[in-house]
Amino acid sequence: MPTDINQLYALVSNAETGGEKDPYIRTRVAPKEGSTAFGPVQITGRLIRGHLSPANVGRFTPEEQAFMRRMDSQAALFAKFGKEPAKPGYDARYDYGGSGDLIKTDADKKTYEQVAKKMMAYELERAKGDPRKAVEQWRGKKQSEDPTYFRKVFDGL
C-alpha cells in the first residue's frame, strides 16, 4: 500500500485522468448533482474550500494559497456552467471536459501538483496512514460505494 505521497498522487492521477491527452481538464463525468472536479487528480471546489479554511490554510505557501483561490474561482464557474450552451455567459472552457482558465504555464502545473500532494498528505494523516481511507476521503465515497474506482487506484500494486 502506498504511503508515499508521490506514489499516491500517481495512482490517483492514473485512475482519474490517465487516459487523457491533457489531464488539466474539468471532469468529463456529469453527475446529476454536478461536479467541479479538475486536473490530474480531479480536485473539487469543495475540497479546495476545505483546505482554504482558517484551520487548514496555514500548510500552504502564500503562492499556493493564491493558486487555490484561483482554483476556487474556476470551480465556481464550473458549478455555474455545464451542459448548458444556451445559458448566458456560457464558455466551453467551463463545461465538462473543458480546460478552464487555471493552467496557463508549466509553473501552474507544478503548483497544482504541489497543492494536491499537500492536500493528499493531510488526508493520509487524517486516515492515520491508511491509503484506502485517505482515498475515500479524497474521493468523497467509500470503497464499497465505488469499488471500480478503488480497483483502478490500487489493483496495480
PDB file of C-alpha atoms in Angstrom, residues 46-150:
ATOM      1  CA  ARG A  46     -15.434  21.700  -2.070  1.00  0.00           C
ATOM      2  CA  LEU A  47     -12.058  20.130  -1.353  1.00  0.00           C
ATOM      3  CA  ILE A  48     -10.273  23.405  -2.134  1.00  0.00           C
ATOM      4  CA  ARG A  49     -12.591  25.404   0.149  1.00  0.00           C
ATOM      5  CA  GLY A  50     -11.949  22.941   2.978  1.00  0.00           C
ATOM      6  CA  HIS A  51      -8.218  23.447   2.624  1.00  0.00           C
ATOM      7  CA  LEU A  52      -8.619  27.226   2.393  1.00  0.00           C
ATOM      8  CA  SER A  53     -10.378  27.266   5.759  1.00  0.00           C
ATOM      9  CA  PRO A  54      -8.558  29.039   8.613  1.00  0.00           C
ATOM     10  CA  ALA A  55      -7.786  25.692  10.258  1.00  0.00           C
ATOM     11  CA  ASN A  56      -6.038  24.309   7.178  1.00  0.00           C
ATOM     12  CA  VAL A  57      -4.713  27.131   5.003  1.00  0.00           C
ATOM     13  CA  GLY A  58      -1.502  27.587   7.014  1.00  0.00           C
ATOM     14  CA  ARG A  59       0.001  24.432   5.474  1.00  0.00           C
ATOM     15  CA  PHE A  60       0.245  26.219   2.138  1.00  0.00           C
ATOM     16  CA  THR A  61       2.647  28.924   0.996  1.00  0.00           C
ATOM     17  CA  PRO A  62       1.219  32.336   0.028  1.00  0.00           C
ATOM     18  CA  GLU A  63       1.803  31.423  -3.652  1.00  0.00           C
ATOM     19  CA  GLU A  64      -0.095  28.143  -3.193  1.00  0.00           C
ATOM     20  CA  GLN A  65      -2.918  29.930  -1.363  1.00  0.00           C
ATOM     21  CA  ALA A  66      -3.271  32.405  -4.240  1.00  0.00           C
ATOM     22  CA  PHE A  67      -3.371  29.495  -6.694  1.00  0.00           C
ATOM     23  CA  MET A  68      -6.020  27.774  -4.565  1.00  0.00           C
ATOM     24  CA  ARG A  69      -8.162  30.916  -4.573  1.00  0.00           C
ATOM     25  CA  ARG A  70      -7.880  30.971  -8.375  1.00  0.00           C
ATOM     26  CA  MET A  71      -8.857  27.300  -8.404  1.00  0.00           C
ATOM     27  CA  ASP A  72     -11.873  28.084  -6.216  1.00  0.00           C
ATOM     28  CA  SER A  73     -12.938  30.854  -8.618  1.00  0.00           C
ATOM     29  CA  GLN A  74     -12.653  28.426 -11.517  1.00  0.00           C
ATOM     30  CA  ALA A  75     -14.728  25.856  -9.593  1.00  0.00           C
ATOM     31  CA  ALA A  76     -17.473  28.480  -9.199  1.00  0.00           C
ATOM     32  CA  LEU A  77     -17.559  28.860 -12.988  1.00  0.00           C
ATOM     33  CA  PHE A  78     -17.639  25.075 -13.377  1.00  0.00           C
ATOM     34  CA  ALA A  79     -20.595  24.972 -10.983  1.00  0.00           C
ATOM     35  CA  LYS A  80     -22.365  27.677 -12.973  1.00  0.00           C
ATOM     36  CA  PHE A  81     -21.890  26.148 -16.427  1.00  0.00           C
ATOM     37  CA  GLY A  82     -22.256  22.588 -17.578  1.00  0.00           C
ATOM     38  CA  LYS A  83     -24.147  21.089 -20.466  1.00  0.00           C
ATOM     39  CA  GLU A  84     -25.994  24.390 -20.907  1.00  0.00           C
ATOM     40  CA  PRO A  85     -24.584  26.012 -24.065  1.00  0.00           C
ATOM     41  CA  ALA A  86     -27.622  28.330 -24.364  1.00  0.00           C
ATOM     42  CA  LYS A  87     -27.020  29.801 -20.890  1.00  0.00           C
ATOM     43  CA  PRO A  88     -25.903  33.465 -20.993  1.00  0.00           C
ATOM     44  CA  GLY A  89     -22.153  33.754 -20.475  1.00  0.00           C
ATOM     45  CA  TYR A  90     -21.535  30.127 -21.428  1.00  0.00           C
ATOM     46  CA  ASP A  91     -17.976  29.275 -22.407  1.00  0.00           C
ATOM     47  CA  ALA A  92     -16.988  25.735 -23.404  1.00  0.00           C
ATOM     48  CA  ARG A  93     -13.829  26.076 -21.260  1.00  0.00           C
ATOM     49  CA  TYR A  94     -16.044  25.679 -18.172  1.00  0.00           C
ATOM     50  CA  ASP A  95     -18.157  22.805 -19.441  1.00  0.00           C
ATOM     51  CA  TYR A  96     -17.468  19.134 -18.745  1.00  0.00           C
ATOM     52  CA  GLY A  97     -14.188  18.193 -20.406  1.00  0.00           C
ATOM     53  CA  GLY A  98     -13.231  21.867 -20.704  1.00  0.00           C
ATOM     54  CA  SER A  99      -9.814  23.296 -19.893  1.00  0.00           C
ATOM     55  CA  GLY A 100     -10.952  26.081 -17.576  1.00  0.00           C
ATOM     56  CA  ASP A 101      -8.573  29.011 -17.181  1.00  0.00           C
ATOM     57  CA  LEU A 102      -6.355  27.985 -14.259  1.00  0.00           C
ATOM     58  CA  ILE A 103      -3.442  26.266 -16.003  1.00  0.00           C
ATOM     59  CA  LYS A 104      -1.561  28.647 -18.267  1.00  0.00           C
ATOM     60  CA  THR A 105       2.083  27.755 -17.637  1.00  0.00           C
ATOM     61  CA  ASP A 106       4.318  24.908 -16.539  1.00  0.00           C
ATOM     62  CA  ALA A 107       4.634  26.751 -13.220  1.00  0.00           C
ATOM     63  CA  ASP A 108       0.839  26.448 -12.804  1.00  0.00           C
ATOM     64  CA  LYS A 109       1.097  22.695 -13.397  1.00  0.00           C
ATOM     65  CA  LYS A 110       3.847  22.451 -10.791  1.00  0.00           C
ATOM     66  CA  THR A 111       1.803  24.428  -8.263  1.00  0.00           C
ATOM     67  CA  TYR A 112      -1.265  22.252  -8.924  1.00  0.00           C
ATOM     68  CA  GLU A 113       0.813  19.170  -8.128  1.00  0.00           C
ATOM     69  CA  GLN A 114       2.370  20.736  -5.005  1.00  0.00           C
ATOM     70  CA  VAL A 115      -1.053  21.762  -3.682  1.00  0.00           C
ATOM     71  CA  ALA A 116      -2.576  18.368  -4.493  1.00  0.00           C
ATOM     72  CA  LYS A 117       0.227  16.484  -2.754  1.00  0.00           C
ATOM     73  CA  LYS A 118      -0.069  18.633   0.377  1.00  0.00           C
ATOM     74  CA  MET A 119      -3.810  18.025   0.389  1.00  0.00           C
ATOM     75  CA  MET A 120      -3.277  14.286  -0.066  1.00  0.00           C
ATOM     76  CA  ALA A 121      -0.678  14.228   2.715  1.00  0.00           C
ATOM     77  CA  TYR A 122      -3.244  15.826   5.015  1.00  0.00           C
ATOM     78  CA  GLU A 123      -5.868  13.232   4.033  1.00  0.00           C
ATOM     79  CA  LEU A 124      -3.339  10.449   4.632  1.00  0.00           C
ATOM     80  CA  GLU A 125      -2.541  11.918   8.048  1.00  0.00           C
ATOM     81  CA  ARG A 126      -6.263  12.130   8.911  1.00  0.00           C
ATOM     82  CA  ALA A 127      -6.593   8.491   7.812  1.00  0.00           C
ATOM     83  CA  LYS A 128      -3.781   7.524  10.209  1.00  0.00           C
ATOM     84  CA  GLY A 129      -1.608   6.382   7.300  1.00  0.00           C
ATOM     85  CA  ASP A 130      -4.247   4.161   5.676  1.00  0.00           C
ATOM     86  CA  PRO A 131      -4.130   4.980   1.935  1.00  0.00           C
ATOM     87  CA  ARG A 132      -7.543   3.408   1.238  1.00  0.00           C
ATOM     88  CA  LYS A 133      -9.199   5.592   3.847  1.00  0.00           C
ATOM     89  CA  ALA A 134      -7.273   8.621   2.553  1.00  0.00           C
ATOM     90  CA  VAL A 135      -8.552   7.948  -0.978  1.00  0.00           C
ATOM     91  CA  GLU A 136     -12.083   7.525   0.393  1.00  0.00           C
ATOM     92  CA  GLN A 137     -11.783  10.977   1.967  1.00  0.00           C
ATOM     93  CA  TRP A 138     -10.295  12.378  -1.256  1.00  0.00           C
ATOM     94  CA  ARG A 139     -12.938  10.789  -3.442  1.00  0.00           C
ATOM     95  CA  GLY A 140     -15.822  11.535  -1.100  1.00  0.00           C
ATOM     96  CA  LYS A 141     -17.036   7.948  -1.420  1.00  0.00           C
ATOM     97  CA  LYS A 142     -16.312   4.780   0.486  1.00  0.00           C
ATOM     98  CA  GLN A 143     -14.666   1.884  -1.307  1.00  0.00           C
ATOM     99  CA  SER A 144     -17.923  -0.097  -1.003  1.00  0.00           C
ATOM    100  CA  GLU A 145     -19.757   2.705  -2.860  1.00  0.00           C
ATOM    101  CA  ASP A 146     -17.309   2.846  -5.775  1.00  0.00           C
ATOM    102  CA  PRO A 147     -15.325  -0.430  -5.961  1.00  0.00           C
ATOM    103  CA  THR A 148     -14.444   0.072  -9.644  1.00  0.00           C
ATOM    104  CA  TYR A 149     -12.635   3.312  -8.858  1.00  0.00           C
ATOM    105  CA  PHE A 150     -10.694   1.759  -5.982  1.00  0.00           C
TER     106      PHE A 150
END
